[in-house]
Amino acid sequence: MSAGRDAGDLVVPRSVAVIMDGNGRWAKRAGLERIRGHERGIDAVRTTVTECARLGVEALTLYAFSEENWQRPRREIDLLFKLLQRFLIEERPTLMQNRVRLVHAGRRDRLAPAVLALLDETIAVTAGNDGMVLCLAISYGGRQELVDAVRALARRVAAGELRPDAIDEAAIHGALYQPSLPDPDLLIRTAGERRISNFLLWQVSYAEIHVCDACWPEFGAEHLRAAFRDYGNRVRKFGKVL
Ligand code: FPP
C-alpha cells in the first residue's frame, strides 16, 4: 500500500506529528541551562516547518506544551511561553512566505491572555494560507482531548440533538480539537524515547512511529529526510491482508 506523496527519493507522508524531546538533555550535555535547549529547539521548529512545507506535507502537528508540562517549575513554564510568543511574532513572515496556516490543539483555559491573543492573531493572519497546516499542540493532552470530546457529545445528547446510538467513530472524530486534520501517517519522536506520552491518542491509531536518537535542538533537515526514508520503507496494511 502506497505510503504517501513521492518527492524525488522520498515518500512524503500526508500528515506528520512530532514529539520534540530532549531539549533539557541537550542543554545539560552542553553544560547549559535547560532553557537554552528550548531556545535552540526553536531553530529545529523553524527547519522542520519550512522543510515539511517545502516537501509537500499537508499537516504538521508539533507537541509544544503538554497538559503534564504544567507541573514543571514556574520559571521554565514562563520561559517556554515567552519563547512561544517570540516564535509567533518572529516566525510570522516565514509562515506567510511558506503559505502555512496555523491552528491550535489543546485547552485554552490555562493559557495567559497575552499568549491567547498572539495565538489567535497568528491563526487569523494565516487563515487564508493554502499551504501546509501547522498545528501547535499547546496545553494539550490526548486523554483530556477525549474527555472534552465526550463532554461535547454528552451536551448534544442532553440537548436532544444527538441520539446515543448515533455516536460512532465519525462523531467522536468530529468532536476532537482539529477534526479537519488528517490523522498522522508518521509520528516522529526525538531523543531516543519510545513513548506516546499522551499525544494524539485517538489520531495515531495507524501512525508509523520513527524514533530519532538526536535531541530536538539537533534535529535538522537530514533527520527529517531519514524519518521520511524510514517511513517510505514501511508496509502499511491497516489490519488487512495485502
Ligand atoms: C521536551 O524537552 C520539549 C518540550 C517540553 C517543549 C518543546 C518546546 C520547544 C521546542 C520550544 C517552543 C516550541 C514552539 C513550537 C515555539 P524536555 O525539556 O522534556 O527535554 P528533556 O527530556 O531532555 O529534559
mmCIF file of C-alpha atoms and ligand atoms in Angstrom:
data_model
loop_
_atom_site.group_PDB
_atom_site.id
_atom_site.type_symbol
_atom_site.label_atom_id
_atom_site.label_comp_id
_atom_site.label_asym_id
_atom_site.label_seq_id
_atom_site.Cartn_x
_atom_site.Cartn_y
_atom_site.Cartn_z
ATOM 1 C CA MET A 1 0.000 0.000 0.000
ATOM 2 C CA SER A 2 1.455 3.371 -1.001
ATOM 3 C CA ALA A 3 2.774 5.345 1.983
ATOM 4 C CA GLY A 4 2.354 8.875 0.601
ATOM 5 C CA ARG A 5 3.436 11.508 -1.931
ATOM 6 C CA ASP A 6 6.721 10.977 -3.751
ATOM 7 C CA ALA A 7 9.316 13.794 -3.703
ATOM 8 C CA GLY A 8 12.379 12.508 -5.524
ATOM 9 C CA ASP A 9 13.825 9.691 -3.442
ATOM 10 C CA LEU A 10 11.444 10.438 -0.577
ATOM 11 C CA VAL A 11 7.960 9.253 0.210
ATOM 12 C CA VAL A 12 6.360 12.252 1.878
ATOM 13 C CA PRO A 13 3.675 11.489 4.463
ATOM 14 C CA ARG A 14 0.464 13.477 4.163
ATOM 15 C CA SER A 15 0.362 14.165 7.889
ATOM 16 C CA VAL A 16 3.286 14.265 10.338
ATOM 17 C CA ALA A 17 3.285 14.644 14.123
ATOM 18 C CA VAL A 18 6.380 15.302 16.243
ATOM 19 C CA ILE A 19 7.126 14.785 19.931
ATOM 20 C CA MET A 20 10.005 17.234 20.330
ATOM 21 C CA ASP A 21 12.024 15.681 23.151
ATOM 22 C CA GLY A 22 15.474 16.118 24.630
ATOM 23 C CA ASN A 23 15.853 19.893 24.912
ATOM 24 C CA GLY A 24 16.916 19.593 28.554
ATOM 25 C CA ARG A 25 19.319 16.715 27.902
ATOM 26 C CA TRP A 26 20.939 18.560 25.013
ATOM 27 C CA ALA A 27 21.470 21.615 27.211
ATOM 28 C CA LYS A 28 22.838 19.566 30.107
ATOM 29 C CA ARG A 29 25.334 17.835 27.839
ATOM 30 C CA ALA A 30 26.456 21.233 26.541
ATOM 31 C CA GLY A 31 26.849 22.478 30.124
ATOM 32 C CA LEU A 32 23.983 24.950 29.680
ATOM 33 C CA GLU A 33 20.750 25.747 31.497
ATOM 34 C CA ARG A 34 17.693 23.692 30.386
ATOM 35 C CA ILE A 35 16.049 26.747 28.889
ATOM 36 C CA ARG A 36 18.939 27.114 26.390
ATOM 37 C CA GLY A 37 17.803 23.766 24.984
ATOM 38 C CA HIS A 38 14.279 25.114 24.457
ATOM 39 C CA GLU A 39 15.756 28.205 22.790
ATOM 40 C CA ARG A 40 17.774 26.075 20.390
ATOM 41 C CA GLY A 41 14.638 23.977 19.874
ATOM 42 C CA ILE A 42 13.070 26.933 18.081
ATOM 43 C CA ASP A 43 15.674 26.599 15.304
ATOM 44 C CA ALA A 44 14.653 22.952 14.869
ATOM 45 C CA VAL A 45 10.977 24.021 14.782
ATOM 46 C CA ARG A 46 11.729 26.553 12.018
ATOM 47 C CA THR A 47 13.699 23.994 9.960
ATOM 48 C CA THR A 48 11.037 21.309 10.384
ATOM 49 C CA VAL A 49 8.165 23.632 9.470
ATOM 50 C CA THR A 50 9.868 25.012 6.349
ATOM 51 C CA GLU A 51 11.158 21.611 5.187
ATOM 52 C CA CYS A 52 7.789 19.897 5.689
ATOM 53 C CA ALA A 53 6.039 22.733 3.826
ATOM 54 C CA ARG A 54 8.607 22.586 1.017
ATOM 55 C CA LEU A 55 8.306 18.812 0.659
ATOM 56 C CA GLY A 56 4.521 18.942 0.446
ATOM 57 C CA VAL A 57 3.372 17.670 3.861
ATOM 58 C CA GLU A 58 -0.282 18.651 4.301
ATOM 59 C CA ALA A 59 -0.388 18.802 8.089
ATOM 60 C CA LEU A 60 2.344 19.019 10.730
ATOM 61 C CA THR A 61 1.435 18.761 14.411
ATOM 62 C CA LEU A 62 4.087 19.730 16.985
ATOM 63 C CA TYR A 63 3.779 18.816 20.674
ATOM 64 C CA ALA A 64 4.900 22.171 22.086
ATOM 65 C CA PHE A 65 3.454 22.005 25.623
ATOM 66 C CA SER A 66 1.580 19.103 27.209
ATOM 67 C CA GLU A 67 -1.012 19.200 29.986
ATOM 68 C CA GLU A 68 1.604 17.437 32.117
ATOM 69 C CA ASN A 69 4.172 20.182 31.371
ATOM 70 C CA TRP A 70 2.167 22.489 33.701
ATOM 71 C CA GLN A 71 3.877 20.578 36.528
ATOM 72 C CA ARG A 72 7.323 21.951 35.547
ATOM 73 C CA PRO A 73 8.942 24.734 37.616
ATOM 74 C CA ARG A 74 7.145 28.073 37.130
ATOM 75 C CA ARG A 75 10.296 29.685 35.735
ATOM 76 C CA GLU A 76 10.621 27.069 32.984
ATOM 77 C CA ILE A 77 6.904 27.366 32.110
ATOM 78 C CA ASP A 78 7.196 31.155 31.862
ATOM 79 C CA LEU A 79 10.284 30.913 29.665
ATOM 80 C CA LEU A 80 8.626 28.327 27.396
ATOM 81 C CA PHE A 81 5.643 30.619 26.868
ATOM 82 C CA LYS A 82 7.963 33.591 26.261
ATOM 83 C CA LEU A 83 9.655 31.529 23.551
ATOM 84 C CA LEU A 84 6.293 30.573 22.095
ATOM 85 C CA GLN A 85 5.237 34.220 21.979
ATOM 86 C CA ARG A 86 8.524 35.190 20.362
ATOM 87 C CA PHE A 87 8.027 32.391 17.820
ATOM 88 C CA LEU A 88 4.510 33.616 16.985
ATOM 89 C CA ILE A 89 5.836 37.128 16.315
ATOM 90 C CA GLU A 90 9.195 36.437 14.681
ATOM 91 C CA GLU A 91 8.195 33.458 12.548
ATOM 92 C CA ARG A 92 5.089 35.065 11.094
ATOM 93 C CA PRO A 93 6.897 36.184 7.905
ATOM 94 C CA THR A 94 8.253 32.625 7.473
ATOM 95 C CA LEU A 95 4.767 31.187 7.916
ATOM 96 C CA MET A 96 3.378 33.643 5.354
ATOM 97 C CA GLN A 97 6.208 33.047 2.845
ATOM 98 C CA ASN A 98 5.629 29.285 3.074
ATOM 99 C CA ARG A 99 1.809 29.698 2.900
ATOM 100 C CA VAL A 100 1.492 27.897 6.258
ATOM 101 C CA ARG A 101 -1.841 28.073 8.110
ATOM 102 C CA LEU A 102 -1.577 27.909 11.895
ATOM 103 C CA VAL A 103 -4.108 26.131 14.122
ATOM 104 C CA HIS A 104 -4.113 25.192 17.802
ATOM 105 C CA ALA A 105 -4.964 21.930 19.555
ATOM 106 C CA GLY A 106 -5.402 21.934 23.313
ATOM 107 C CA ARG A 107 -7.230 23.530 26.194
ATOM 108 C CA ARG A 108 -7.391 27.305 26.239
ATOM 109 C CA ASP A 109 -8.402 27.830 29.860
ATOM 110 C CA ARG A 110 -4.913 27.860 31.441
ATOM 111 C CA LEU A 111 -3.254 29.941 28.724
ATOM 112 C CA ALA A 112 -2.440 33.531 29.683
ATOM 113 C CA PRO A 113 -4.496 36.219 27.888
ATOM 114 C CA ALA A 114 -1.362 37.573 26.144
ATOM 115 C CA VAL A 115 -0.496 34.108 24.803
ATOM 116 C CA LEU A 116 -4.070 33.508 23.656
ATOM 117 C CA ALA A 117 -4.206 36.896 21.956
ATOM 118 C CA LEU A 118 -0.994 36.264 19.985
ATOM 119 C CA LEU A 119 -2.057 32.737 19.134
ATOM 120 C CA ASP A 120 -5.469 33.844 17.891
ATOM 121 C CA GLU A 121 -3.946 36.758 15.992
ATOM 122 C CA THR A 122 -1.458 34.484 14.195
ATOM 123 C CA ILE A 123 -4.226 31.965 13.463
ATOM 124 C CA ALA A 124 -6.314 34.792 11.947
ATOM 125 C CA VAL A 125 -3.418 36.292 9.954
ATOM 126 C CA THR A 126 -2.507 32.913 8.436
ATOM 127 C CA ALA A 127 -6.104 31.709 7.970
ATOM 128 C CA GLY A 128 -6.092 32.418 4.227
ATOM 129 C CA ASN A 129 -2.861 30.483 3.553
ATOM 130 C CA ASP A 130 -3.453 27.488 1.314
ATOM 131 C CA GLY A 131 -0.273 25.504 2.052
ATOM 132 C CA MET A 132 0.584 23.213 4.942
ATOM 133 C CA VAL A 133 -1.388 23.362 8.177
ATOM 134 C CA LEU A 134 0.835 23.765 11.242
ATOM 135 C CA CYS A 135 -0.982 22.576 14.344
ATOM 136 C CA LEU A 136 0.654 23.599 17.612
ATOM 137 C CA ALA A 137 -0.400 21.321 20.453
ATOM 138 C CA ILE A 138 -0.229 23.618 23.463
ATOM 139 C CA SER A 139 -1.704 22.759 26.849
ATOM 140 C CA TYR A 140 -2.590 19.542 25.075
ATOM 141 C CA GLY A 141 -3.253 16.053 26.374
ATOM 142 C CA GLY A 142 -4.685 13.141 24.407
ATOM 143 C CA ARG A 143 -6.830 11.919 27.303
ATOM 144 C CA GLN A 144 -8.021 15.457 28.011
ATOM 145 C CA GLU A 145 -8.947 15.846 24.339
ATOM 146 C CA LEU A 146 -11.077 12.697 24.577
ATOM 147 C CA VAL A 147 -12.670 13.942 27.815
ATOM 148 C CA ASP A 148 -13.526 17.236 26.084
ATOM 149 C CA ALA A 149 -14.934 15.387 23.061
ATOM 150 C CA VAL A 150 -17.101 13.141 25.255
ATOM 151 C CA ARG A 151 -18.376 16.181 27.168
ATOM 152 C CA ALA A 152 -19.275 17.970 23.908
ATOM 153 C CA LEU A 153 -21.138 14.905 22.640
ATOM 154 C CA ALA A 154 -22.895 14.435 26.012
ATOM 155 C CA ARG A 155 -24.089 18.057 25.862
ATOM 156 C CA ARG A 156 -25.564 17.424 22.401
ATOM 157 C CA VAL A 157 -27.285 14.261 23.687
ATOM 158 C CA ALA A 158 -28.689 16.178 26.686
ATOM 159 C CA ALA A 159 -29.956 18.897 24.335
ATOM 160 C CA GLY A 160 -31.777 16.266 22.283
ATOM 161 C CA GLU A 161 -29.621 16.940 19.194
ATOM 162 C CA LEU A 162 -27.892 13.563 19.132
ATOM 163 C CA ARG A 163 -29.090 10.012 19.821
ATOM 164 C CA PRO A 164 -26.622 7.985 21.968
ATOM 165 C CA ASP A 165 -26.581 5.181 19.407
ATOM 166 C CA ALA A 166 -25.672 7.702 16.697
ATOM 167 C CA ILE A 167 -22.305 8.184 18.431
ATOM 168 C CA ASP A 168 -19.849 6.436 16.157
ATOM 169 C CA GLU A 169 -16.172 6.896 15.257
ATOM 170 C CA ALA A 170 -17.003 9.789 12.945
ATOM 171 C CA ALA A 171 -18.928 11.573 15.724
ATOM 172 C CA ILE A 172 -16.012 11.219 18.150
ATOM 173 C CA HIS A 173 -13.532 12.306 15.486
ATOM 174 C CA GLY A 174 -15.734 15.309 14.732
ATOM 175 C CA ALA A 175 -15.588 16.399 18.382
ATOM 176 C CA LEU A 176 -11.760 16.451 18.563
ATOM 177 C CA TYR A 177 -9.876 19.777 18.689
ATOM 178 C CA GLN A 178 -8.950 19.812 14.974
ATOM 179 C CA PRO A 179 -11.291 17.385 13.245
ATOM 180 C CA SER A 180 -10.400 18.524 9.749
ATOM 181 C CA LEU A 181 -6.740 17.483 10.020
ATOM 182 C CA PRO A 182 -5.765 14.117 8.552
ATOM 183 C CA ASP A 183 -4.584 11.554 11.136
ATOM 184 C CA PRO A 184 -0.771 11.433 11.342
ATOM 185 C CA ASP A 185 0.790 8.924 8.945
ATOM 186 C CA LEU A 186 4.126 9.374 10.668
ATOM 187 C CA LEU A 187 4.887 10.121 14.323
ATOM 188 C CA ILE A 188 8.458 11.229 14.990
ATOM 189 C CA ARG A 189 9.909 11.286 18.494
ATOM 190 C CA THR A 190 13.382 12.572 19.224
ATOM 191 C CA ALA A 191 15.914 11.815 21.996
ATOM 192 C CA GLY A 192 15.516 8.063 21.545
ATOM 193 C CA GLU A 193 12.388 7.745 23.683
ATOM 194 C CA ARG A 194 9.751 5.167 22.730
ATOM 195 C CA ARG A 195 6.615 6.561 24.324
ATOM 196 C CA ILE A 196 3.437 8.226 23.072
ATOM 197 C CA SER A 197 3.252 10.495 26.168
ATOM 198 C CA ASN A 198 -0.462 11.285 25.883
ATOM 199 C CA PHE A 199 -0.093 12.713 22.357
ATOM 200 C CA LEU A 200 -2.934 12.413 19.824
ATOM 201 C CA LEU A 201 -4.151 9.140 21.354
ATOM 202 C CA TRP A 202 -7.137 8.803 19.007
ATOM 203 C CA GLN A 203 -5.346 10.025 15.888
ATOM 204 C CA VAL A 204 -2.168 7.890 15.999
ATOM 205 C CA SER A 205 -4.035 4.574 15.763
ATOM 206 C CA TYR A 206 -2.295 3.707 12.494
ATOM 207 C CA ALA A 207 0.648 6.094 12.512
ATOM 208 C CA GLU A 208 4.084 4.717 11.699
ATOM 209 C CA ILE A 209 6.488 5.574 14.525
ATOM 210 C CA HIS A 210 10.016 6.807 13.870
ATOM 211 C CA VAL A 211 12.346 7.249 16.838
ATOM 212 C CA CYS A 212 15.300 9.552 16.238
ATOM 213 C CA ASP A 213 18.223 9.400 18.664
ATOM 214 C CA ALA A 214 19.163 13.058 18.210
ATOM 215 C CA CYS A 215 17.840 15.520 20.771
ATOM 216 C CA TRP A 216 15.325 18.047 19.437
ATOM 217 C CA PRO A 217 17.775 21.023 19.259
ATOM 218 C CA GLU A 218 19.960 18.876 16.954
ATOM 219 C CA PHE A 219 17.074 17.822 14.711
ATOM 220 C CA GLY A 220 17.586 19.125 11.176
ATOM 221 C CA ALA A 221 16.620 18.574 7.548
ATOM 222 C CA GLU A 222 18.757 15.403 7.358
ATOM 223 C CA HIS A 223 16.951 13.853 10.332
ATOM 224 C CA LEU A 224 13.610 14.678 8.733
ATOM 225 C CA ARG A 225 14.688 13.083 5.461
ATOM 226 C CA ALA A 226 15.852 9.984 7.376
ATOM 227 C CA ALA A 227 12.442 9.783 9.041
ATOM 228 C CA PHE A 228 10.704 10.035 5.658
ATOM 229 C CA ARG A 229 13.027 7.382 4.178
ATOM 230 C CA ASP A 230 12.199 5.079 7.103
ATOM 231 C CA TYR A 231 8.501 5.809 6.573
ATOM 232 C CA GLY A 232 8.816 5.028 2.840
ATOM 233 C CA ASN A 233 10.074 1.540 3.698
ATOM 234 C CA ARG A 234 7.080 0.675 5.851
ATOM 235 C CA VAL A 235 4.299 -1.571 4.566
ATOM 236 C CA ARG A 236 1.007 -0.142 5.788
ATOM 237 C CA LYS A 237 -1.676 -2.803 5.985
ATOM 238 C CA PHE A 238 -4.200 -1.125 8.299
ATOM 239 C CA GLY A 239 -5.045 -4.564 9.711
ATOM 240 C CA LYS A 240 -5.816 -6.022 6.314
ATOM 241 C CA VAL A 241 -4.077 -8.735 4.295
ATOM 242 C CA LEU A 242 -2.319 -7.303 1.262
HETATM 243 C C1 FPP B 1 10.892 18.479 25.509
HETATM 244 O O1 FPP B 1 12.185 18.627 26.026
HETATM 245 C C2 FPP B 1 10.396 19.726 24.934
HETATM 246 C C3 FPP B 1 9.384 20.476 25.454
HETATM 247 C C4 FPP B 1 8.672 20.108 26.680
HETATM 248 C C5 FPP B 1 8.951 21.727 24.861
HETATM 249 C C6 FPP B 1 9.157 21.870 23.396
HETATM 250 C C7 FPP B 1 9.260 23.315 23.100
HETATM 251 C C8 FPP B 1 10.042 23.890 22.185
HETATM 252 C C9 FPP B 1 10.851 23.135 21.200
HETATM 253 C C10 FPP B 1 10.130 25.375 22.086
HETATM 254 C C11 FPP B 1 8.842 26.086 21.851
HETATM 255 C C12 FPP B 1 8.031 25.487 20.769
HETATM 256 C C13 FPP B 1 7.421 26.171 19.764
HETATM 257 C C14 FPP B 1 6.577 25.447 18.808
HETATM 258 C C15 FPP B 1 7.590 27.600 19.571
HETATM 259 P P1 FPP B 1 12.453 18.314 27.561
HETATM 260 O O2 FPP B 1 12.539 19.599 28.278
HETATM 261 O O3 FPP B 1 11.411 17.372 28.091
HETATM 262 O O4 FPP B 1 13.841 17.600 27.449
HETATM 263 P P2 FPP B 1 14.449 16.518 28.468
HETATM 264 O O5 FPP B 1 13.538 15.321 28.450
HETATM 265 O O6 FPP B 1 15.791 16.221 27.867
HETATM 266 O O7 FPP B 1 14.542 17.168 29.811
#
